[in-house]
mmCIF file of C-alpha atoms and ligand atoms in Angstrom:
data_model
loop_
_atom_site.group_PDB
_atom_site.id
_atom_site.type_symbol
_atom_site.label_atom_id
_atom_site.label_comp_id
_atom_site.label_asym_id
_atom_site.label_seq_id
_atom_site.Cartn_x
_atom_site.Cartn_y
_atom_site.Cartn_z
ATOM 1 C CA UNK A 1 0.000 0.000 0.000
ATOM 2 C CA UNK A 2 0.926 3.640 -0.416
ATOM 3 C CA UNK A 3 1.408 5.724 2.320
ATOM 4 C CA UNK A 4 0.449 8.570 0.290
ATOM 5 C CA UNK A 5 -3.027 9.589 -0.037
ATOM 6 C CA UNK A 6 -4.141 7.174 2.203
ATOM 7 C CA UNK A 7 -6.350 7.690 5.003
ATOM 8 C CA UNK A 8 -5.217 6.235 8.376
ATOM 9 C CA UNK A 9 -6.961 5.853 11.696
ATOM 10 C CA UNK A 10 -4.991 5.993 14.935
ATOM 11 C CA UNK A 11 -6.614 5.134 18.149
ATOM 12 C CA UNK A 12 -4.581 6.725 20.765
ATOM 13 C CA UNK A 13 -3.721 9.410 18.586
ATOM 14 C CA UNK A 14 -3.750 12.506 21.142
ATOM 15 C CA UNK A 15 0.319 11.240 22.504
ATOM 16 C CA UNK A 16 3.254 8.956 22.961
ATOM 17 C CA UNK A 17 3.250 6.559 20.007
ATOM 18 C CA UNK A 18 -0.082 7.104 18.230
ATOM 19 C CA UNK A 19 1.233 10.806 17.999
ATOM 20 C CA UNK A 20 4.571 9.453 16.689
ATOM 21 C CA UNK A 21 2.362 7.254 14.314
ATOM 22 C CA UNK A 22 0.509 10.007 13.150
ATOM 23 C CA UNK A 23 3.488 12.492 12.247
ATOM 24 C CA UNK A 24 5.766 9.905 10.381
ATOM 25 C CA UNK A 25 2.525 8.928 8.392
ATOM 26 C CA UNK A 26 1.719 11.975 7.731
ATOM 27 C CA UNK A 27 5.004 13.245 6.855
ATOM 28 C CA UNK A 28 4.411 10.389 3.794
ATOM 29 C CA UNK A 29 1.106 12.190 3.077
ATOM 30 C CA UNK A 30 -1.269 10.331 4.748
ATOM 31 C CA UNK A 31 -4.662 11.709 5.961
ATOM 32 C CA UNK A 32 -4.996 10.881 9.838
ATOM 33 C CA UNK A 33 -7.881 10.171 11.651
ATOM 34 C CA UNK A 34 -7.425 10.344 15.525
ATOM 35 C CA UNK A 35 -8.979 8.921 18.217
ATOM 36 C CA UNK A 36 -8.598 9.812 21.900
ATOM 37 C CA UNK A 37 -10.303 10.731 25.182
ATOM 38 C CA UNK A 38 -8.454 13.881 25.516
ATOM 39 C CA UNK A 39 -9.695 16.903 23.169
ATOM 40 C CA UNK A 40 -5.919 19.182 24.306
ATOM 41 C CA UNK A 41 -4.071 16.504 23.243
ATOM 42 C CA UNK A 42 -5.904 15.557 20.316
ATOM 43 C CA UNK A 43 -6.258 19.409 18.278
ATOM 44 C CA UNK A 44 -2.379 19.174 19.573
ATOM 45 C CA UNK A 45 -1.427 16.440 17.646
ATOM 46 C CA UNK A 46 -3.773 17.591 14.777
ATOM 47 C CA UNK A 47 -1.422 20.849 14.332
ATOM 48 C CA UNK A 48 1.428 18.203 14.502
ATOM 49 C CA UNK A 49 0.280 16.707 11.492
ATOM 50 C CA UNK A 50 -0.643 20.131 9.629
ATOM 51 C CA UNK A 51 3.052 20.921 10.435
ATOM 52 C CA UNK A 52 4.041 17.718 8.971
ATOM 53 C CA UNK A 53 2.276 18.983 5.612
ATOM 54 C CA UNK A 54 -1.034 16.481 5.787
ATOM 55 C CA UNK A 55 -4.045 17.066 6.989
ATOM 56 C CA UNK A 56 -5.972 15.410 10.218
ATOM 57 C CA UNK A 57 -9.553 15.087 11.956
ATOM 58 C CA UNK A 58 -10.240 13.631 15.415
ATOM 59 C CA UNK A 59 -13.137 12.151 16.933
ATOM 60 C CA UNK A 60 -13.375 11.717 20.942
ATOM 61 C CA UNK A 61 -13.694 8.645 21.472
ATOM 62 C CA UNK A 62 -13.315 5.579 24.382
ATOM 63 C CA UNK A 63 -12.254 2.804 22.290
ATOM 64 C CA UNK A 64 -14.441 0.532 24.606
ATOM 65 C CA UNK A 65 -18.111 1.895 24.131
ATOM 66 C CA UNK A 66 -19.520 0.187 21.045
ATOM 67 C CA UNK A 67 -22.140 2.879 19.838
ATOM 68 C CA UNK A 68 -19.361 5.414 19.971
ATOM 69 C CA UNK A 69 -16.846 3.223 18.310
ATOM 70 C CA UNK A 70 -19.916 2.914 15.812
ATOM 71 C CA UNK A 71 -20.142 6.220 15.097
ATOM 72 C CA UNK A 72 -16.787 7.471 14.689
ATOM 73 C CA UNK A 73 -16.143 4.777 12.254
ATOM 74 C CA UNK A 74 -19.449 6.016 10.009
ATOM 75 C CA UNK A 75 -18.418 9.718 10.756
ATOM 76 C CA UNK A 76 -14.775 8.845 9.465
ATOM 77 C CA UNK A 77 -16.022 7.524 6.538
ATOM 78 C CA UNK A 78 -18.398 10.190 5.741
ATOM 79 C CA UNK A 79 -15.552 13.032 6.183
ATOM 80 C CA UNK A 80 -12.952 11.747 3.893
ATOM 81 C CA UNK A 81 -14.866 9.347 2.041
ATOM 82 C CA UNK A 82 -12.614 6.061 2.590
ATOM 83 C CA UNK A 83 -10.740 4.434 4.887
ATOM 84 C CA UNK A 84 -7.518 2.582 3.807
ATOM 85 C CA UNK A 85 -5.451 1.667 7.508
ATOM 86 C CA UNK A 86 -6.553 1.257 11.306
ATOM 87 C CA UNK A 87 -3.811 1.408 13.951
ATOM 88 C CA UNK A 88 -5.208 0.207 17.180
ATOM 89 C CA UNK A 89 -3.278 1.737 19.603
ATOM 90 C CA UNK A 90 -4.589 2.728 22.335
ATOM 91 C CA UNK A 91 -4.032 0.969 26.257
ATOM 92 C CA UNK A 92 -3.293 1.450 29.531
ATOM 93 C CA UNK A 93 -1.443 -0.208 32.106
ATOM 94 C CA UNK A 94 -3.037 -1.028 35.795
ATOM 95 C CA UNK A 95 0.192 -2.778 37.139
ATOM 96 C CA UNK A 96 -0.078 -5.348 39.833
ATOM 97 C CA UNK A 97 0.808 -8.207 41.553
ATOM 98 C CA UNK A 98 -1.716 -10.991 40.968
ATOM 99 C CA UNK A 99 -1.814 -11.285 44.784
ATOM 100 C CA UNK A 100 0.799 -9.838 47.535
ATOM 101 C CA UNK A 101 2.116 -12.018 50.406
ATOM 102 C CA UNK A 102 4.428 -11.410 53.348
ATOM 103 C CA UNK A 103 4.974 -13.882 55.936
ATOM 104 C CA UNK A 104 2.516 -16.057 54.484
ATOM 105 C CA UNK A 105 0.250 -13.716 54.891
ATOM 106 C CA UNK A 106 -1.801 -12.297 51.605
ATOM 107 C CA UNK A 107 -1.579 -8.673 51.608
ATOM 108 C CA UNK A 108 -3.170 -7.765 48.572
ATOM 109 C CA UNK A 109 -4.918 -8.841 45.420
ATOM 110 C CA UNK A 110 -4.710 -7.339 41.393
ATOM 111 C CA UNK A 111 -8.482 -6.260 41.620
ATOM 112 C CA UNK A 112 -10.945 -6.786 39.285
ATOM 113 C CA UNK A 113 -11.601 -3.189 38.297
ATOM 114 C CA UNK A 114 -7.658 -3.526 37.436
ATOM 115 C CA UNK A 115 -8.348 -6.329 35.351
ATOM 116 C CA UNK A 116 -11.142 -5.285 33.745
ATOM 117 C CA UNK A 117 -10.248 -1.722 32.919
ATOM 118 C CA UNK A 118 -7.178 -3.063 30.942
ATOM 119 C CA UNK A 119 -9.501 -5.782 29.317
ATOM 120 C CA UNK A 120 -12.038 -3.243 28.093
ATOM 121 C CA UNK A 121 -9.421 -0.547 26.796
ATOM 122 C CA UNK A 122 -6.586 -2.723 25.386
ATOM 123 C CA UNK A 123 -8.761 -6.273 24.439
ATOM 124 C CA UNK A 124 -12.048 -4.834 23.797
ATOM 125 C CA UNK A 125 -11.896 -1.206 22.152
ATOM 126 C CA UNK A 126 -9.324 -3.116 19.497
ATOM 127 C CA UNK A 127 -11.851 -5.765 18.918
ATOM 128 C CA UNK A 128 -14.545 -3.639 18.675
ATOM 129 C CA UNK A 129 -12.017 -0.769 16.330
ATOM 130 C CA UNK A 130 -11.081 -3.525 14.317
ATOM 131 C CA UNK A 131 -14.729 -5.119 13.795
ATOM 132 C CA UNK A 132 -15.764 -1.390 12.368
ATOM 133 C CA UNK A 133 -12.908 -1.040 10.211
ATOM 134 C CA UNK A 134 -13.132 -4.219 8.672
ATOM 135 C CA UNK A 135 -16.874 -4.001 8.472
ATOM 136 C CA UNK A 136 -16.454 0.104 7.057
ATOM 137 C CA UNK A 137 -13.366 -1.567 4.278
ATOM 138 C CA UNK A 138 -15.696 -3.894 2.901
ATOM 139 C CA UNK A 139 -18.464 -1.567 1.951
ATOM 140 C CA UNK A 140 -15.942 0.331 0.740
ATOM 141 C CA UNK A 141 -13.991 -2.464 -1.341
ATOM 142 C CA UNK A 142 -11.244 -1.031 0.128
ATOM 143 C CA UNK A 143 -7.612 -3.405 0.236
ATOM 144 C CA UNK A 144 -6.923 -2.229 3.399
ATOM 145 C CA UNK A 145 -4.431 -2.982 6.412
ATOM 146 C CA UNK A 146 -5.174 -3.382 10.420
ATOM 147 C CA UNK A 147 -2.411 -2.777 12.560
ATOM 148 C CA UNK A 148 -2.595 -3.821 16.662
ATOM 149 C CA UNK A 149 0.074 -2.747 18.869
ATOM 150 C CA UNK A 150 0.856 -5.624 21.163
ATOM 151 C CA UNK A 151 3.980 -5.777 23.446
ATOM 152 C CA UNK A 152 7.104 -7.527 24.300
ATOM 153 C CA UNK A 153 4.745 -8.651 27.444
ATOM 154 C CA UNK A 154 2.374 -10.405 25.937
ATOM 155 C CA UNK A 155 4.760 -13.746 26.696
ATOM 156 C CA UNK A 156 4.006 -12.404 30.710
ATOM 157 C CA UNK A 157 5.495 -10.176 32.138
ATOM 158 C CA UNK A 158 5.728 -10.110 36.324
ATOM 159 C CA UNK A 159 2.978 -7.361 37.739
ATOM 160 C CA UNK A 160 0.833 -7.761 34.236
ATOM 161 C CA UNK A 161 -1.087 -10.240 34.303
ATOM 162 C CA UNK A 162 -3.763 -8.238 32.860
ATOM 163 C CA UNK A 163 -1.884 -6.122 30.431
ATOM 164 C CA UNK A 164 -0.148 -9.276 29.630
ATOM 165 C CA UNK A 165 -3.523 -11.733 28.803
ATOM 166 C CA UNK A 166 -4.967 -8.256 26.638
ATOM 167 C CA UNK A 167 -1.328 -7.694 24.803
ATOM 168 C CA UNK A 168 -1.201 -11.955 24.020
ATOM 169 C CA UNK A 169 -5.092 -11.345 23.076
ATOM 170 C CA UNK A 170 -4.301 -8.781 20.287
ATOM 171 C CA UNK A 171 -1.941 -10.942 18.658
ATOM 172 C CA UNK A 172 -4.375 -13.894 18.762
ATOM 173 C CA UNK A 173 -6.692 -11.287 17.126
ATOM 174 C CA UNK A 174 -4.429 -10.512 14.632
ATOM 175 C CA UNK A 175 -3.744 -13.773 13.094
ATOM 176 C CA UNK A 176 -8.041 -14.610 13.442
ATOM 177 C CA UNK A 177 -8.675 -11.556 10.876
ATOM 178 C CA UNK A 178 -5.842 -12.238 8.414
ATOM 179 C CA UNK A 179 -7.466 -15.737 8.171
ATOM 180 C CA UNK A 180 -11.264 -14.197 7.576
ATOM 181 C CA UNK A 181 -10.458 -10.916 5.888
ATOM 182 C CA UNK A 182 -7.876 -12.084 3.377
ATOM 183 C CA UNK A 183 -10.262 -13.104 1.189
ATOM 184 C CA UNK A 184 -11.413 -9.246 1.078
ATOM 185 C CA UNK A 185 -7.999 -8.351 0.255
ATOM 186 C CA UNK A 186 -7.666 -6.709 3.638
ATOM 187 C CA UNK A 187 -4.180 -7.788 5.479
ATOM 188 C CA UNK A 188 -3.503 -7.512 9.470
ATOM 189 C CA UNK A 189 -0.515 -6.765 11.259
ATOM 190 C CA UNK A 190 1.034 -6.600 15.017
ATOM 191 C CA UNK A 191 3.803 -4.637 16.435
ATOM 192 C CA UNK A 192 5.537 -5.658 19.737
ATOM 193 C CA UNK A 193 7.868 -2.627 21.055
ATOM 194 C CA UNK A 194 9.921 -3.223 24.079
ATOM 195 C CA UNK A 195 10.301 -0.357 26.282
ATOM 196 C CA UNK A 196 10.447 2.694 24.410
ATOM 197 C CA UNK A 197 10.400 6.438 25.208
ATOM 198 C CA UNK A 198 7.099 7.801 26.137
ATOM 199 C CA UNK A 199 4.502 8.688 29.075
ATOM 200 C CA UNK A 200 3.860 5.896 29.620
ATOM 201 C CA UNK A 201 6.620 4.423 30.500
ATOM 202 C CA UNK A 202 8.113 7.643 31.872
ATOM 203 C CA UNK A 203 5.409 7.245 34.579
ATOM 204 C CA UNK A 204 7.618 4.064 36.379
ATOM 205 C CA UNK A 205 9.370 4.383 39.214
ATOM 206 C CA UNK A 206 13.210 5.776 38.431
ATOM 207 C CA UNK A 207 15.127 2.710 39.623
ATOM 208 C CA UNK A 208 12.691 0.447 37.748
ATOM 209 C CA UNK A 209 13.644 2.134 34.292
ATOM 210 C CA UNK A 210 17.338 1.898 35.260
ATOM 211 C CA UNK A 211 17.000 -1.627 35.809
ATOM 212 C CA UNK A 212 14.641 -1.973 32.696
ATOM 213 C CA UNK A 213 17.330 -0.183 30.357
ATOM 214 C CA UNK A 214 20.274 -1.967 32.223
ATOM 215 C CA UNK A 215 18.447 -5.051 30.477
ATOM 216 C CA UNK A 216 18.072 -4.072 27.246
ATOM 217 C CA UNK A 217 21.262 -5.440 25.005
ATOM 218 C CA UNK A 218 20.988 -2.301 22.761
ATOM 219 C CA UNK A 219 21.262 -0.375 26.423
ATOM 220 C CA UNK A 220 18.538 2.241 25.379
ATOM 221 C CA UNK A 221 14.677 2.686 25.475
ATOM 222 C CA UNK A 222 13.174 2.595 22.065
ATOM 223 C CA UNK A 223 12.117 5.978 20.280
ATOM 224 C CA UNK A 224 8.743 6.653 19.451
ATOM 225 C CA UNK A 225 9.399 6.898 15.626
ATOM 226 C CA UNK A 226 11.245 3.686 15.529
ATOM 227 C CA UNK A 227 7.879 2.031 16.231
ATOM 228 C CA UNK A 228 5.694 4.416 14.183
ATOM 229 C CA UNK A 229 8.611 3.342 11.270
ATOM 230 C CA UNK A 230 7.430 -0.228 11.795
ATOM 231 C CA UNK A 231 4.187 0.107 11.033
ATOM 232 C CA UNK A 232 4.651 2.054 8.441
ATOM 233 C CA UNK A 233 6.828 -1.319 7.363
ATOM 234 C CA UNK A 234 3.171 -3.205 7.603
ATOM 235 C CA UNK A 235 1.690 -0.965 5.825
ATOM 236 C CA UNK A 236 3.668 -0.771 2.474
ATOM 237 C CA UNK A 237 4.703 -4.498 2.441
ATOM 238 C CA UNK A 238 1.524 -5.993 0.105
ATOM 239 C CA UNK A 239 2.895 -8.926 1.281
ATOM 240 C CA UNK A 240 2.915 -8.786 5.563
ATOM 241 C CA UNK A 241 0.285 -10.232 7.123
ATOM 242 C CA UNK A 242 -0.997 -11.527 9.594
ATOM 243 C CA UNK A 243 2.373 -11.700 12.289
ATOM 244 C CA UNK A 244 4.064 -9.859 14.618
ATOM 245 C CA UNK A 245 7.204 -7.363 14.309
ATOM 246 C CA UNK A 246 9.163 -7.197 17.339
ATOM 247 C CA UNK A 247 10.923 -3.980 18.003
ATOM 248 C CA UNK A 248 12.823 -4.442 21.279
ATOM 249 C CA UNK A 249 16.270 -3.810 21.134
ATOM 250 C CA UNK A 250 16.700 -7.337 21.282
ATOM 251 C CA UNK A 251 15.165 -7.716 25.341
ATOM 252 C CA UNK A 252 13.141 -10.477 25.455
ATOM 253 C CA UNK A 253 10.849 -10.990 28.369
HETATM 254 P P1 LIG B 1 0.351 6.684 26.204
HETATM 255 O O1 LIG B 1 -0.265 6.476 27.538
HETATM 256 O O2 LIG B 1 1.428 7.698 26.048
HETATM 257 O O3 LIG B 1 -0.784 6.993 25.135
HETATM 258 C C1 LIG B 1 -1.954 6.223 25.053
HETATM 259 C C2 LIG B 1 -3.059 7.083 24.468
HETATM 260 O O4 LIG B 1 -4.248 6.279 24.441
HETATM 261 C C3 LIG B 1 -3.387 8.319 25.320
HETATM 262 O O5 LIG B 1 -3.439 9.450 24.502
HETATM 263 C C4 LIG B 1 -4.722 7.986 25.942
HETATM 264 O O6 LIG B 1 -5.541 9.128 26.181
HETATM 265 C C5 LIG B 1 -5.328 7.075 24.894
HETATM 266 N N1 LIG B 1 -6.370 6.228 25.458
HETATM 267 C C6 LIG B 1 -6.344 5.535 26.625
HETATM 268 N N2 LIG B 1 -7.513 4.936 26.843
HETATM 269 C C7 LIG B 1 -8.322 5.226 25.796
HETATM 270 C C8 LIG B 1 -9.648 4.905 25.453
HETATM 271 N N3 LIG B 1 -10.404 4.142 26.252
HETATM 272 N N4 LIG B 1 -10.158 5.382 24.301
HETATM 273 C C9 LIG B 1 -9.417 6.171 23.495
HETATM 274 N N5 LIG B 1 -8.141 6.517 23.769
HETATM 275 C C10 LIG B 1 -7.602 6.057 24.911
HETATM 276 O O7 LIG B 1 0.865 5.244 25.753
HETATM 277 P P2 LIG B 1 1.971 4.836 24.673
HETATM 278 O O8 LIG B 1 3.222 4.529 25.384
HETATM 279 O O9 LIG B 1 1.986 5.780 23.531
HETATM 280 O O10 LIG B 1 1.386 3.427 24.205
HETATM 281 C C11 LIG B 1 0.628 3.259 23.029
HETATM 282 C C12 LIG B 1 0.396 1.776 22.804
HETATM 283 O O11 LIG B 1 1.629 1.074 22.719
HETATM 284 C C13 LIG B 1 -0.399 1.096 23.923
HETATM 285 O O12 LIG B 1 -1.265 0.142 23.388
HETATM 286 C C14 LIG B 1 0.681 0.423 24.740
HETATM 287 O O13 LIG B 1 0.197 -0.675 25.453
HETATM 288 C C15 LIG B 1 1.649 0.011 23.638
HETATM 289 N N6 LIG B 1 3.010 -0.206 24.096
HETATM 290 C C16 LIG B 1 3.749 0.825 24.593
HETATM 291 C C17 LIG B 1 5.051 0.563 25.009
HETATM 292 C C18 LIG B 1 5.927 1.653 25.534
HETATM 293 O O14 LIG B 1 7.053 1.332 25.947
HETATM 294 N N7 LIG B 1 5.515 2.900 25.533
HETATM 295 C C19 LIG B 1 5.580 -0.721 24.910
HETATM 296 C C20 LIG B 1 4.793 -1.739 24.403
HETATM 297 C C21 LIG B 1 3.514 -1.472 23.981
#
């Protein structure tokens, strides 16, 4: 596919690596379509992509309510009259031990509302992003590409089970819809960064990071645009589909 001309949804558009996403695309001349729940952010990364020389729209949206999911995608369609990529790249982290112990003594438990809030942002609003794209590509006849960020923890990680089950779920997704949309010409892809530079992981503790980098044998944190560059890999290759890039620095969980 050609970057050019084509008209790309990012969920998780408003910062970190849907911004980065957004910017490289459009500094190809794609048309961006962002979707996040913060409206600063959001017109923010919209002048980011004028700057870039493309042009961008965003729609407030949480990824996990279905009617608004709905919408957007109909709305997207309407405004620039196809839709060629989605990038589904929105999550969240709610970090925990599956349960704490001292002395064998249980201190604590991941709750549910941890669980569940990860399940519903990172599991469910790409199931439901991808269902509307797919469905909105095939009235359209379009040949177009899904794109699901997963992670290097989706083999586990320790504190994630949550993050970890949603991140393992995406790729599972990922191969499902290159099996049943091939046949529409429409191709899937997953990306799996390690660690790389943005709020997200910014917001861990100091000496975690230090001990997180300390792993890595490239001894850095990813950049932002070295995963937006990946999918921008999907998305040309006609031939990529259905797997997983892994962009790491070599670290393996
Ligand atoms: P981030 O927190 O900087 O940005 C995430 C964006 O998603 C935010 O703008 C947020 O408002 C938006 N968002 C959250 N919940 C939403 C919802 N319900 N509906 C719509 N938008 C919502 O995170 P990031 O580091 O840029 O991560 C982006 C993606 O990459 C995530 O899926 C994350 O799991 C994945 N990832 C990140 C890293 C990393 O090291 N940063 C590593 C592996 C995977």
């Amino acid at each position: 596919m050609q970057v050019k001309d084509s008209v790309v949804v990012v969920t998780g558009g408003g910062q970190g690596l849907g911004r980065a996403m957004a910017i490289e695309l459009a500094s190809q001349g794609a048309k961006l379509a962002l979707l996040d729940l913060n409206e600063e952010k959001l017109q923010e990364t919209v002048d980011l992509v004028k700057e870039a020389g493309s042009e961008a729209r965003y729609y407030l949206v949480n990824v996990s309510e279905e009617a608004a999911v709905e919408t957007a995608f109909e709305k997207i369609v309407q405004d620039f009259g196809a839709l060629d990529v989605l990038v589904n790249n929105a999550g969240i982290t709610r970090d925990g031990l599956l349960v704490k112990a001292k002395n064998g003594e249980v201190t604590g438990k991941m709750s549910l509302s941890n669980w569940q809030q990860v399940m519903d942002v990172n599991l469910t609003g790409v199931f439901l992003c991808g269902r509307e794209a797919a469905a909105q590509m095939i009235k359209l006849g379009s040949k177009g590409v899904i794109i699901n960020i997963s992670s290097i923890s989706r083999a586990g990680n320790m504190g994630q089970t949550n993050y970890a089950a949603a991140k393992a779920g995406v790729v599972a997704m990922t191969v499902t819809w290159a099996k049943e949309l091939s046949r529409y010409g429409i191709r899937t892809g997953a990306v799996a960064p390690g660690f790389i530079a943005t709020d997200m992981v910014a917001a861990m503790p100091e000496e975690v990071l230090a001990k997180i980098t300390a792993g890595v044998p490239l001894k850095r944190l990813g950049e932002p645009g070295e995963i937006a560059h990946t999918v921008r890999y999907i998305m040309e290759n006609d031939y990529f589909s259905g797997s997983v890039v892994e962009c790491n620095g070599a670290l393996r969980i």
